[in-house]
Coordinates of C-alpha atoms and ligand atoms in Angstrom, one line a residue:
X1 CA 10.9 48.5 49.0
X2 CA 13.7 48.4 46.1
X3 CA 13.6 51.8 44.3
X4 CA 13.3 52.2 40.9
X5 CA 16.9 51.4 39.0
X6 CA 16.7 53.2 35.3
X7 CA 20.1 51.5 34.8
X8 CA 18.5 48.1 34.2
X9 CA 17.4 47.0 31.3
X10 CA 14.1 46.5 32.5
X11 CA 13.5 49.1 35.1
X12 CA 11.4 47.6 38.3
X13 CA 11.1 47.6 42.2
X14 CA 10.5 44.2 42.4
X15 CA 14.3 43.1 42.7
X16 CA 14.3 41.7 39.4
X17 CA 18.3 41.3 39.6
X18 CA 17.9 38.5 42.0
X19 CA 15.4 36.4 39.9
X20 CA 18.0 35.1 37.2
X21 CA 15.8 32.9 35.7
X22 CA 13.0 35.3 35.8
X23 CA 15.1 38.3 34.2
X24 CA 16.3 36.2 31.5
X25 CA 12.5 35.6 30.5
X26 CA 11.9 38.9 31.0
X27 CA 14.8 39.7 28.5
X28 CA 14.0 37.1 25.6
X29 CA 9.7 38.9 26.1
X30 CA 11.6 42.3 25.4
X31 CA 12.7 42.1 22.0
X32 CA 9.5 40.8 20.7
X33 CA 7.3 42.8 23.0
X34 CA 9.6 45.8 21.0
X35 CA 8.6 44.0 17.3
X36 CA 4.9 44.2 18.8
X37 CA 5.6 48.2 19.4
X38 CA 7.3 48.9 15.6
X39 CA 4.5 46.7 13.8
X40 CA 1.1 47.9 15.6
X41 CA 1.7 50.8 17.9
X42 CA 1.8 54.1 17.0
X43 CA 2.5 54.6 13.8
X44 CA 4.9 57.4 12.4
X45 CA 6.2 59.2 15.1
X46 CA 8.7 56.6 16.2
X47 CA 11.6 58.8 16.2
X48 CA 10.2 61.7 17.7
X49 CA 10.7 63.7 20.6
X50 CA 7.6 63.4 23.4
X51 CA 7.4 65.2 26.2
X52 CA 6.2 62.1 28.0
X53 CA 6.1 61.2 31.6
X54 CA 7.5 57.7 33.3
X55 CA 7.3 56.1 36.3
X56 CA 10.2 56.5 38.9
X57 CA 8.9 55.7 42.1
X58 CA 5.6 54.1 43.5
X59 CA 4.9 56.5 46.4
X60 CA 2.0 58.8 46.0
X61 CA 4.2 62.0 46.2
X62 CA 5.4 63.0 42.7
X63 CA 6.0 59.7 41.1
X64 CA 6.7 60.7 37.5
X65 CA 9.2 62.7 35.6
X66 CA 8.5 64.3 32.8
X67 CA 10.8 64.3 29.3
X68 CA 11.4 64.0 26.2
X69 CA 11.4 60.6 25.0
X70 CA 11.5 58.8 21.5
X71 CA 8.4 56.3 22.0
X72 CA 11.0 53.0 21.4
X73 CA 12.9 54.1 24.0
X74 CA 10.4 54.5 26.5
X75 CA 11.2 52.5 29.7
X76 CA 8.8 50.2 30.2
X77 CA 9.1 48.3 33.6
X78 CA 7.8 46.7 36.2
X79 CA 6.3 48.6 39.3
X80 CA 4.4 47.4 42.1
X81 CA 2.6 49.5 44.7
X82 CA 4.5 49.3 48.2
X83 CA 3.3 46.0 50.1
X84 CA 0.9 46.3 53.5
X85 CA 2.3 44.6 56.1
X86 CA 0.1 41.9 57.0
X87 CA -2.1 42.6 54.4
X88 CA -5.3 39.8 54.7
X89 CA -8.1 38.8 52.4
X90 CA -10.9 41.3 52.6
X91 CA -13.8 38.9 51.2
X92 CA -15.4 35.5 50.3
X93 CA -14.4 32.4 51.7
X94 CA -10.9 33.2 52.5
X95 CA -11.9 36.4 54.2
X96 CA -9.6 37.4 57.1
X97 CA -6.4 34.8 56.1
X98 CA -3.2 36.0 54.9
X99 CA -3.1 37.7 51.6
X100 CA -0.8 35.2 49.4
X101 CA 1.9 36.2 48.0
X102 CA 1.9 33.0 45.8
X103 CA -0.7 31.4 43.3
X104 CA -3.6 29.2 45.6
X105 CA -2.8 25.9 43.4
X106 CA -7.0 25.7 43.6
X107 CA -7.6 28.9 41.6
X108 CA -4.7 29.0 39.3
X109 CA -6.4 28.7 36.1
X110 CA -9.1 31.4 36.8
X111 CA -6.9 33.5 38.5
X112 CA -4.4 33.1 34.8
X113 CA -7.6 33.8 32.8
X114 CA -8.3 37.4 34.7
X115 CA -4.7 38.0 34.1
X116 CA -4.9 37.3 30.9
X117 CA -8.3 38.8 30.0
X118 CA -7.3 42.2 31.9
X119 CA -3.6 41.7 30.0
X120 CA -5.2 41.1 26.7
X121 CA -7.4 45.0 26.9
X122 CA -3.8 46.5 27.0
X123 CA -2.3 45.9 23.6
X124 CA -5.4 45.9 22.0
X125 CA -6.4 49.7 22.7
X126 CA -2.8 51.0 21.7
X127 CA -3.8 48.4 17.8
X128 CA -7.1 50.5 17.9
X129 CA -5.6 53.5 18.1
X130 CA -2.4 53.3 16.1
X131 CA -3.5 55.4 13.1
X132 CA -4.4 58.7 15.3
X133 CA -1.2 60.3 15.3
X134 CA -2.0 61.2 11.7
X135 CA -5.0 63.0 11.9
X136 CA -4.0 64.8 15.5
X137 CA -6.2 67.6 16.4
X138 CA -3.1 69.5 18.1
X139 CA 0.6 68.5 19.4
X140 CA -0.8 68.8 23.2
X141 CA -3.4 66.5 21.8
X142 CA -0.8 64.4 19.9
X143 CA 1.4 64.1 23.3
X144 CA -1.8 62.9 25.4
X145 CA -2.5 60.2 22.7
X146 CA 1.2 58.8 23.1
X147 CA 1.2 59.2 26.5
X148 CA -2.3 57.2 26.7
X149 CA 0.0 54.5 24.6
X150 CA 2.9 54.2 26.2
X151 CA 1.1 53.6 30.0
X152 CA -0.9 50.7 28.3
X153 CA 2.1 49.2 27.0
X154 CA 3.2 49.5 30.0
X155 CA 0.1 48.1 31.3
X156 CA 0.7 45.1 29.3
X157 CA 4.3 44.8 30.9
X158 CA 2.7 44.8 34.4
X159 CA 0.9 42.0 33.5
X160 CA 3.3 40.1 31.5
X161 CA 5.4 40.1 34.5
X162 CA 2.8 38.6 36.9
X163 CA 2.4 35.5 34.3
X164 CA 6.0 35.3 34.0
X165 CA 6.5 35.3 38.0
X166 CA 3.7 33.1 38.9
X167 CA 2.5 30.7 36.4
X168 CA 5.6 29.1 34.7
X169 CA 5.3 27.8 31.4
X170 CA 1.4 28.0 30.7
X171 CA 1.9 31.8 32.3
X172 CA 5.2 32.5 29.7
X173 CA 3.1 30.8 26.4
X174 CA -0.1 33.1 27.7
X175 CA 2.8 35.8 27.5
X176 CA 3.5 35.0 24.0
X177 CA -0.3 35.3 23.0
X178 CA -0.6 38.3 24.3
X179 CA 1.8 39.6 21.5
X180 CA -0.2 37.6 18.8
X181 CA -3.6 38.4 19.0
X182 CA -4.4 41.4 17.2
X183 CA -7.5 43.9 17.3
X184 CA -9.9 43.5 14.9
X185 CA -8.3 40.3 13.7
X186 CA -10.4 37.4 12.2
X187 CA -8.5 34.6 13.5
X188 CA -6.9 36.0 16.2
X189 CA -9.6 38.3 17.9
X190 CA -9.1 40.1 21.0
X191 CA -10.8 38.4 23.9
X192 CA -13.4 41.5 24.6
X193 CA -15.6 42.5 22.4
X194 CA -15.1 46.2 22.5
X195 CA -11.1 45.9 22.1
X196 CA -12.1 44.5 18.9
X197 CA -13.6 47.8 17.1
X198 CA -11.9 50.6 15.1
X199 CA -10.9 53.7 17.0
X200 CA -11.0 55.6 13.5
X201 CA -11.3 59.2 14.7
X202 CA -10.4 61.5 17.5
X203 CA -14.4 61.5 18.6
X204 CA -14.0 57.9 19.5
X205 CA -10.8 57.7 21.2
X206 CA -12.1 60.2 23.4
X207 CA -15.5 58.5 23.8
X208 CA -13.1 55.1 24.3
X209 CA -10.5 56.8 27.2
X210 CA -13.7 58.7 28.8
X211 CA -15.9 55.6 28.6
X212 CA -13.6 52.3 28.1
X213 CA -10.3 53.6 30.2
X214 CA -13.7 53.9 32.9
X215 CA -14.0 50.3 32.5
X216 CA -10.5 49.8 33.6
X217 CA -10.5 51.9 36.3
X218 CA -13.3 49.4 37.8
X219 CA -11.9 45.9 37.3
X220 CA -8.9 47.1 38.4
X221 CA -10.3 48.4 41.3
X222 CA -11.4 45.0 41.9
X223 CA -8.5 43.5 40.8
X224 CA -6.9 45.2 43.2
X225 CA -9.0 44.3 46.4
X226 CA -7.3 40.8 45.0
X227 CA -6.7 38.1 47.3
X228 CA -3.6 37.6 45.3
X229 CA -1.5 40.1 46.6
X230 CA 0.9 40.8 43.5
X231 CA -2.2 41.5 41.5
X232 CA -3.5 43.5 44.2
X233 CA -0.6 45.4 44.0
X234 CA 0.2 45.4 40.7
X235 CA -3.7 47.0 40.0
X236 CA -3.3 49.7 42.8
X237 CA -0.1 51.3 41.1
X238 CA -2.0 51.0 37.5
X239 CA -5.1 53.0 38.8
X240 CA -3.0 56.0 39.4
X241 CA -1.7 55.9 35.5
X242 CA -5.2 54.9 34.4
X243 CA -6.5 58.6 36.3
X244 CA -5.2 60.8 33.4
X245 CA -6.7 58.2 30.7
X246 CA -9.6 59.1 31.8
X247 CA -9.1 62.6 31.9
X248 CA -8.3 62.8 28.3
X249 CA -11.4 61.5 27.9
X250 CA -13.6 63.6 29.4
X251 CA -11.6 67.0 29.0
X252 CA -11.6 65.9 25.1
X253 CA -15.3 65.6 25.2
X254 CA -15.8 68.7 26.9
X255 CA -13.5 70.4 24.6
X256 CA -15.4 69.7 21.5
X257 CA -18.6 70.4 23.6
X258 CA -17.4 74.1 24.1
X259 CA -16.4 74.6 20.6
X260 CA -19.7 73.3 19.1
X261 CA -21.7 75.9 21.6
X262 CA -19.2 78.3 20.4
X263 CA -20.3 78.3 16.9
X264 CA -23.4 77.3 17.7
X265 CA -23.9 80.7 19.7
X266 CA -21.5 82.6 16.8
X267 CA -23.5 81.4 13.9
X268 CA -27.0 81.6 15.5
X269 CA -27.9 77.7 14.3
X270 CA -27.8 74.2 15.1
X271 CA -26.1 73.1 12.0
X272 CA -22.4 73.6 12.9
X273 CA -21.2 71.0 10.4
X274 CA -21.0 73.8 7.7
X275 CA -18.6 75.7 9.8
X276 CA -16.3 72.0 10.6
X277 CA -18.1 71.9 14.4
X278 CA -19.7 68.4 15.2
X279 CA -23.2 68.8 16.2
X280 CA -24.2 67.5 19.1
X281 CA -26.4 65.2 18.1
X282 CA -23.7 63.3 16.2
X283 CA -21.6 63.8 20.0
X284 CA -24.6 62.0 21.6
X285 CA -24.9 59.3 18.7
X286 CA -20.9 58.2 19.5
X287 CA -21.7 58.4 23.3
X288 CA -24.9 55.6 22.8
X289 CA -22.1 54.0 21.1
X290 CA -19.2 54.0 23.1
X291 CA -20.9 53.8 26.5
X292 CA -23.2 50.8 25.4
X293 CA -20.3 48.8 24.5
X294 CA -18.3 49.6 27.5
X295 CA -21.3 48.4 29.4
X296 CA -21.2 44.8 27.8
X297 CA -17.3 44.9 29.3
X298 CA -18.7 43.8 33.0
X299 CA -20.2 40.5 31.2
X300 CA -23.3 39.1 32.0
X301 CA -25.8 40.6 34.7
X302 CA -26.3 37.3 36.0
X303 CA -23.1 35.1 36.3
X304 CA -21.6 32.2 38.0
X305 CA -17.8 32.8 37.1
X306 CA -18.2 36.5 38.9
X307 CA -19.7 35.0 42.0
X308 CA -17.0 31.8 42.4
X309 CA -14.1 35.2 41.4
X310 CA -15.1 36.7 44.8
X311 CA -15.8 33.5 46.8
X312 CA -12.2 32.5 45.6
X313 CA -10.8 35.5 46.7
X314 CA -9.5 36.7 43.4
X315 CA -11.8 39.8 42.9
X316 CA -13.3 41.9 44.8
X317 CA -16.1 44.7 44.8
X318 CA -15.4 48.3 44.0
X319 CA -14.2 49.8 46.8
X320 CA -14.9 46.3 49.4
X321 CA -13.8 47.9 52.5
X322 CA -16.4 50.8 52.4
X323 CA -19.3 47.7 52.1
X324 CA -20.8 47.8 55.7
X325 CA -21.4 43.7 55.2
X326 CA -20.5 40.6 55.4
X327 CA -17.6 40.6 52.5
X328 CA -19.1 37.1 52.1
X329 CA -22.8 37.4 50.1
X330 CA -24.0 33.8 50.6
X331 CA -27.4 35.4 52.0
X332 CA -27.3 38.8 50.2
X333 CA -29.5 40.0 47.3
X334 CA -29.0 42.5 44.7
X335 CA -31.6 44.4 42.3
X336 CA -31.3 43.2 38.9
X337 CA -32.6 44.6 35.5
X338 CA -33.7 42.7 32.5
X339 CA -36.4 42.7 29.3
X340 CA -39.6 40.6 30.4
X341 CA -41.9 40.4 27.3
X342 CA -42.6 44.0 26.5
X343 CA -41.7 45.6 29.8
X344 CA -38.3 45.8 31.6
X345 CA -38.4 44.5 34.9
X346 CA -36.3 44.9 38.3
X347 CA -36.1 41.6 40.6
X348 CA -33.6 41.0 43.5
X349 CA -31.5 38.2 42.6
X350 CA -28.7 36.4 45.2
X351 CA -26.1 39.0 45.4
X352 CA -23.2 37.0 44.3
X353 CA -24.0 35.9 40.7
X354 CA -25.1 39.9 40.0
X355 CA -21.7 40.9 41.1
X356 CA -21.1 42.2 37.4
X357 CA -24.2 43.6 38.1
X358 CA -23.4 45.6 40.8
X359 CA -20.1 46.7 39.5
X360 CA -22.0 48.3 36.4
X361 CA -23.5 50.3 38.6
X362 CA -20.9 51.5 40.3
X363 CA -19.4 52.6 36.8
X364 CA -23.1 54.1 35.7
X365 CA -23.1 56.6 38.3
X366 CA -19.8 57.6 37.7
X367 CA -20.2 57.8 33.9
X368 CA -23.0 60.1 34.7
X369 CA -20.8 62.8 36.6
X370 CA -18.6 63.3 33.5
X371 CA -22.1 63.9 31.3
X372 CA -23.2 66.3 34.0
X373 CA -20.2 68.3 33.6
X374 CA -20.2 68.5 29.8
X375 CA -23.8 69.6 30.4
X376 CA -22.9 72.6 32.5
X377 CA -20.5 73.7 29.1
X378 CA -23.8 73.2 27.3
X379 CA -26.2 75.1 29.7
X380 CA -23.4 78.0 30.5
X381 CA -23.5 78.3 26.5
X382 CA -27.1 79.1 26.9
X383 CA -27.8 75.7 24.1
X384 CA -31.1 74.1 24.5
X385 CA -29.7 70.8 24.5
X386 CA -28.5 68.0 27.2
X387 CA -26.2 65.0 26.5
X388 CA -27.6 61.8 28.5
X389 CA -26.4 58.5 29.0
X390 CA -29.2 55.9 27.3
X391 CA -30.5 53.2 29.5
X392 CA -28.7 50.5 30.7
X393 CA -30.6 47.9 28.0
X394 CA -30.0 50.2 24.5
X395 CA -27.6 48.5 22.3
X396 CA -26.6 45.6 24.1
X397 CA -24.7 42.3 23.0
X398 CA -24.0 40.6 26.6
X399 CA -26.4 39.4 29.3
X400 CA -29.6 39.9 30.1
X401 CA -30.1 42.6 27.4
X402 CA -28.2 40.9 24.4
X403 CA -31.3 40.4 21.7
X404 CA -33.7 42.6 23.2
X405 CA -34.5 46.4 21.4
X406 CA -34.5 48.5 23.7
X407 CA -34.9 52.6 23.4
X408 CA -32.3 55.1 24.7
X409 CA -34.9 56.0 26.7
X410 CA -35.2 52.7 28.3
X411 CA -38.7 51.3 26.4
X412 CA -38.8 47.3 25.1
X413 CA -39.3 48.2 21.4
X414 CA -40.8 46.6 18.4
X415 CA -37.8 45.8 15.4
X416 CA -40.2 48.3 13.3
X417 CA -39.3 51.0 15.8
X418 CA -35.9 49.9 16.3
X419 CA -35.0 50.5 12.9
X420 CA -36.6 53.6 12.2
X421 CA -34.8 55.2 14.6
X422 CA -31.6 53.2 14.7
X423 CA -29.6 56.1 12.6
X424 CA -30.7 58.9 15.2
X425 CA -29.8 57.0 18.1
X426 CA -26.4 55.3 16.8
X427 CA -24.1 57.2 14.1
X428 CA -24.1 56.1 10.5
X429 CA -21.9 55.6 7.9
X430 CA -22.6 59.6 7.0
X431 CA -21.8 60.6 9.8
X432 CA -18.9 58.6 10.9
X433 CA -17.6 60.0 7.4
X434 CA -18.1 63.2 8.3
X435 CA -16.3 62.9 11.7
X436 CA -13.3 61.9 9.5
X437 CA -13.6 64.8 7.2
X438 CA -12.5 67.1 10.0
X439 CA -9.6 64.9 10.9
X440 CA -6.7 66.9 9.2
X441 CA -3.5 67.0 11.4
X442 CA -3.0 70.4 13.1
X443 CA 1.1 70.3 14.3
X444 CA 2.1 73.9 14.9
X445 CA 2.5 74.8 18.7
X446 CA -0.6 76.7 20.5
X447 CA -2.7 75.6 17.5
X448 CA -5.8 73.5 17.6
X449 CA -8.3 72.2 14.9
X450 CA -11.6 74.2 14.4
X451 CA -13.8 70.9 16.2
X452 CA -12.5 71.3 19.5
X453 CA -11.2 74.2 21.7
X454 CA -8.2 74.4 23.3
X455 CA -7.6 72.8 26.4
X456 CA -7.4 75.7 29.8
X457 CA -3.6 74.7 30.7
X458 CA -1.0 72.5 29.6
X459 CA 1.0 69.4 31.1
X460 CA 3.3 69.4 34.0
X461 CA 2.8 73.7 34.1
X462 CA 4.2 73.9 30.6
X463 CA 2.0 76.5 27.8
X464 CA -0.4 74.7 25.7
X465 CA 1.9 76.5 22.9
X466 CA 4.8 74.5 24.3
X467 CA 6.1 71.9 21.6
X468 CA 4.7 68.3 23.2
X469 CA 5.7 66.6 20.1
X470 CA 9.4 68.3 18.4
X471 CA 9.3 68.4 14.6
X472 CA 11.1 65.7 13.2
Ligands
BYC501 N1 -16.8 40.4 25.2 O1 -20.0 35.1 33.2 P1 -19.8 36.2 32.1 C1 -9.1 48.0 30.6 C2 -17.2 36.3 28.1 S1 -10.7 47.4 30.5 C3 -16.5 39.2 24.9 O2 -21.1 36.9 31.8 P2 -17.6 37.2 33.6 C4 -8.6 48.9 29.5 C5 -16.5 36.0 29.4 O3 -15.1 36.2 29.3 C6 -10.8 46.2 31.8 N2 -16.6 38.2 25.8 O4 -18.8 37.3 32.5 C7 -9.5 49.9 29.1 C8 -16.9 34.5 29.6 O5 -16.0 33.8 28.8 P3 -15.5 32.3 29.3 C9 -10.4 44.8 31.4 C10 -17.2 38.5 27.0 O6 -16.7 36.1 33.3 C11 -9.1 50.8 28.0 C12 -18.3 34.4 29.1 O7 -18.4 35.6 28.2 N3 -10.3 44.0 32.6 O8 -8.3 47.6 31.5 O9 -18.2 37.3 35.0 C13 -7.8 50.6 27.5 C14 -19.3 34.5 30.1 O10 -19.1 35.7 30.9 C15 -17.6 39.8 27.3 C16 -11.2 43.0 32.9 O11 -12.1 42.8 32.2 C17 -17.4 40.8 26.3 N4 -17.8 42.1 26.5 O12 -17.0 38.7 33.4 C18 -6.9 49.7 28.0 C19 -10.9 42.3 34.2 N5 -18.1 39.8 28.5 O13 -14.6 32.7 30.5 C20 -7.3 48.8 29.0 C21 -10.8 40.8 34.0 C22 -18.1 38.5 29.0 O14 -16.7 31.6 29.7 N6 -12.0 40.2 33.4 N7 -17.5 37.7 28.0 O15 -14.7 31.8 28.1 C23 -13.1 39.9 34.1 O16 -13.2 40.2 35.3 C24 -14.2 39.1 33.4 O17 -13.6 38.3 32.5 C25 -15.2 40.0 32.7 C26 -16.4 39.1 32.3 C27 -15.7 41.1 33.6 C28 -14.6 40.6 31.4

């Protein structure tokens, strides 16, 4: 295993030094990969000192060091978890053959389009989230938002490399598009439909890393059971960056929980927006949000492209080795969910089409140990009030659900119903303003806006007073 060299100009430990051709690519994606970064990353900020942590080697003891680092120099490169000797295919049709180490010419052009589609997610969340810095809640806060940013450029570079590597031309011009599409953009959409929505405000990018970042972490735990072995372990070095994504989510979250019982308990009422607390109702409104859209990220319940994925070889379940099956399906069923005239109805269906299926439930029951947790905040507070995730059908624009009304609490609805209720269940304009009206930047060390407390310890053993972000 070549270790990391931050002498070249793209750091890797995939020998890029003896791929010429590949490293002069690599080079010409750089500078405009860099343009990508100055027009619709971050913005401000861009000659700061971070105190942001990089990549220096793959193994699972201590593989970052931490800095400071101007965002535009952030090294970016190319890391690939450590190969496993005679690594074979774990499912589907291939099951038990060599893992390959180059593109099956058969599956080519799905195996580009995952690529793609999990490439595309990368740059569109650092778009979504570019005007943040500005309305920071604190400079540990500040630091977590770059550092969220940086990994997914990064992220993008990971994947960048695999179509440059292994798909020649059509994988270098799929490179390009990845720099062109933008979030949000009429024309030039985002493939997913959540990557296309404004992060506006610190209460969704939390909602988005605890909730969306949770999507990742689930394809590319599938991505990473990947016949394909460079994907495979190109996803298994990702998940350990996407782990602290995730926990910006839900330690955010649970942050402005506590402070909202805080005031809650201090003031003796319910309505904390006089004293610049979000309620929790409005916290529960932007979780029916955020959640329902990250649901419509595993596509449909019932389809054939997931099923032909894992017969191929090219994506496997969450966690496929823990299965006690066949790793193969053809005779398998799986319970599936959907609206049936006024009632919503479970039916087993052939287990390979409801893959999606079955990987959204993976991700449900994991969502719901995050809410759990932020519920102990509320119940230690002594607040009459629980956070819960809304059923599986609420708010839905993919798959079986997609046109149906269907109640948080998981009841076929008339479009009467649906839209007398539609402003307690999903936030409205008022209160999506009044989320912004807190958003004034806090920057002083150790401080922290009145919404959300501060966080119980800081990054890599430093103070939460320690300066994350230097003046500039
Ligand atoms: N929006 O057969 P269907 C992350 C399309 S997040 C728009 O039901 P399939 C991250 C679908 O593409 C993880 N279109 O679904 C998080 C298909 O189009 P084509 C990203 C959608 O194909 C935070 C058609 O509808 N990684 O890493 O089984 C920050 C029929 O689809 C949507 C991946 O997603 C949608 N929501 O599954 C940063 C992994 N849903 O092909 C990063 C790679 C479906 O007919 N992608 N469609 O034109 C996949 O595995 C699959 O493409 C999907 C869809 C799971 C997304």
């Amino acid at each position: 295993m070549a270790a990391v060299d931050y002498q070249d100009r793209i750091p890797n430990n995939v020998d890029l030094a003896s791929n010429r051709r590949l490293l002069r690519a690599l080079e010409e994606w750089q500078p405009r990969f860099l343009r990508w970064w100055a027009d619709v990353g971050p913005q401000g900020f861009q000659a700061r000192d971070v105190y942001l942590r990089t990549a220096v080697s793959v193994d699972a003891a201590g593989w970052a060091h931490f800095g400071y680092v101007r965002m535009p120099d952030y090294r970016w490169g190319i890391f690939l978890a450590e190969p496993e000797p005679g690594r074979t295919i774990g499912f589907g049709s291939y099951r038990g053959q060599p893992a390959w180490t180059e593109v099956p010419g058969e599956h080519r052009g799905t195996l580009r389009r995952l690529i793609v589609t999990q490439g595309d997610t990368e740059p569109a969340s650092v778009e979504q989230q570019r005007h943040l810095g500005r309305t920071c809640p604190s400079l540990y806060d500040l630091r977590n938002l770059f550092q969220v940013n940086v990994e997914e450029g990064r992220h993008l570079w990971a994947m960048v490399y695999l179509l440059h590597a292994y798909f020649g031309r059509d994988g270098r011009e799929e490179a390009e598009a990845l720099l062109q599409r933008r979030s949000g953009d009429h024309d030039r959409p985002r493939i997913l439909g959540a990557f296309n929505e404004p992060t506006p405000d610190w209460l969704s990018f939390f909602m988005f890393t605890y909730f969306t970042d949770r999507d990742g972490k689930y394809q590319l735990a599938c991505l990473a059971e990947s016949g394909f072995d460079p994907l495979s372990r190109t996803c298994r070095f990702m998940l350990t960056e996407e782990a602290h994504h995730m926990f910006v989510g839900e330690a955010g979250i649970g942050r402005i929980v506590r402070r909202t019982c805080e005031v809650m308990r201090e003031h003796r009422t319910d309505d904390v927006r006089r004293y610049g607390a979000i309620d929790l109702s409005t916290v529960q409104k932007y979780l029916n949000f955020h959640y329902s859209l990250s649901l419509d990220l595993f596509g449909g319940e019932i389809s054939t492209n997931a099923g032909n994925f894992y017969t191929a070889g090219l994506k496997g379940r969450f966690e496929e080795t823990k299965h006690p099956d066949d790793h193969v399906l053809r005779d398998a069923t799986y319970p599936v969910t959907a609206p049936d005239g006024d009632r919503i109805v479970t039916r087993l269906e052939p287990a390979l089409p409801a893959l999606n299926e079955r990987l959204r439930d993976d991700y449900i029951a994991d969502c719901q140990r995050g809410v759990d947790r932020w519920n102990q905040v509320i119940q230690r507070a002594g607040v009459d009030f629980r956070l819960r995730l809304p059923h599986r059908g609420f708010h839905r624009t993919i798959g079986n659900f997609a046109g149906a009304r269907i109640s948080p609490d998981g009841r076929v609805i008339s479009a009467a119903e649906w839209e007398a209720h539609r402003t307690e269940w999903l936030p409205t304009d008022a209160d999506r303003a009044f989320v912004q009206s807190l958003m004034t930047p806090v920057v002083a060390p150790g401080r922290f806006a009145g919404w959300i407390a501060p966080p119980s310890r800081g990054i890599n053993g430093q103070p939460v007073d320690f300066e994350y972000v230097r003046a500039g």
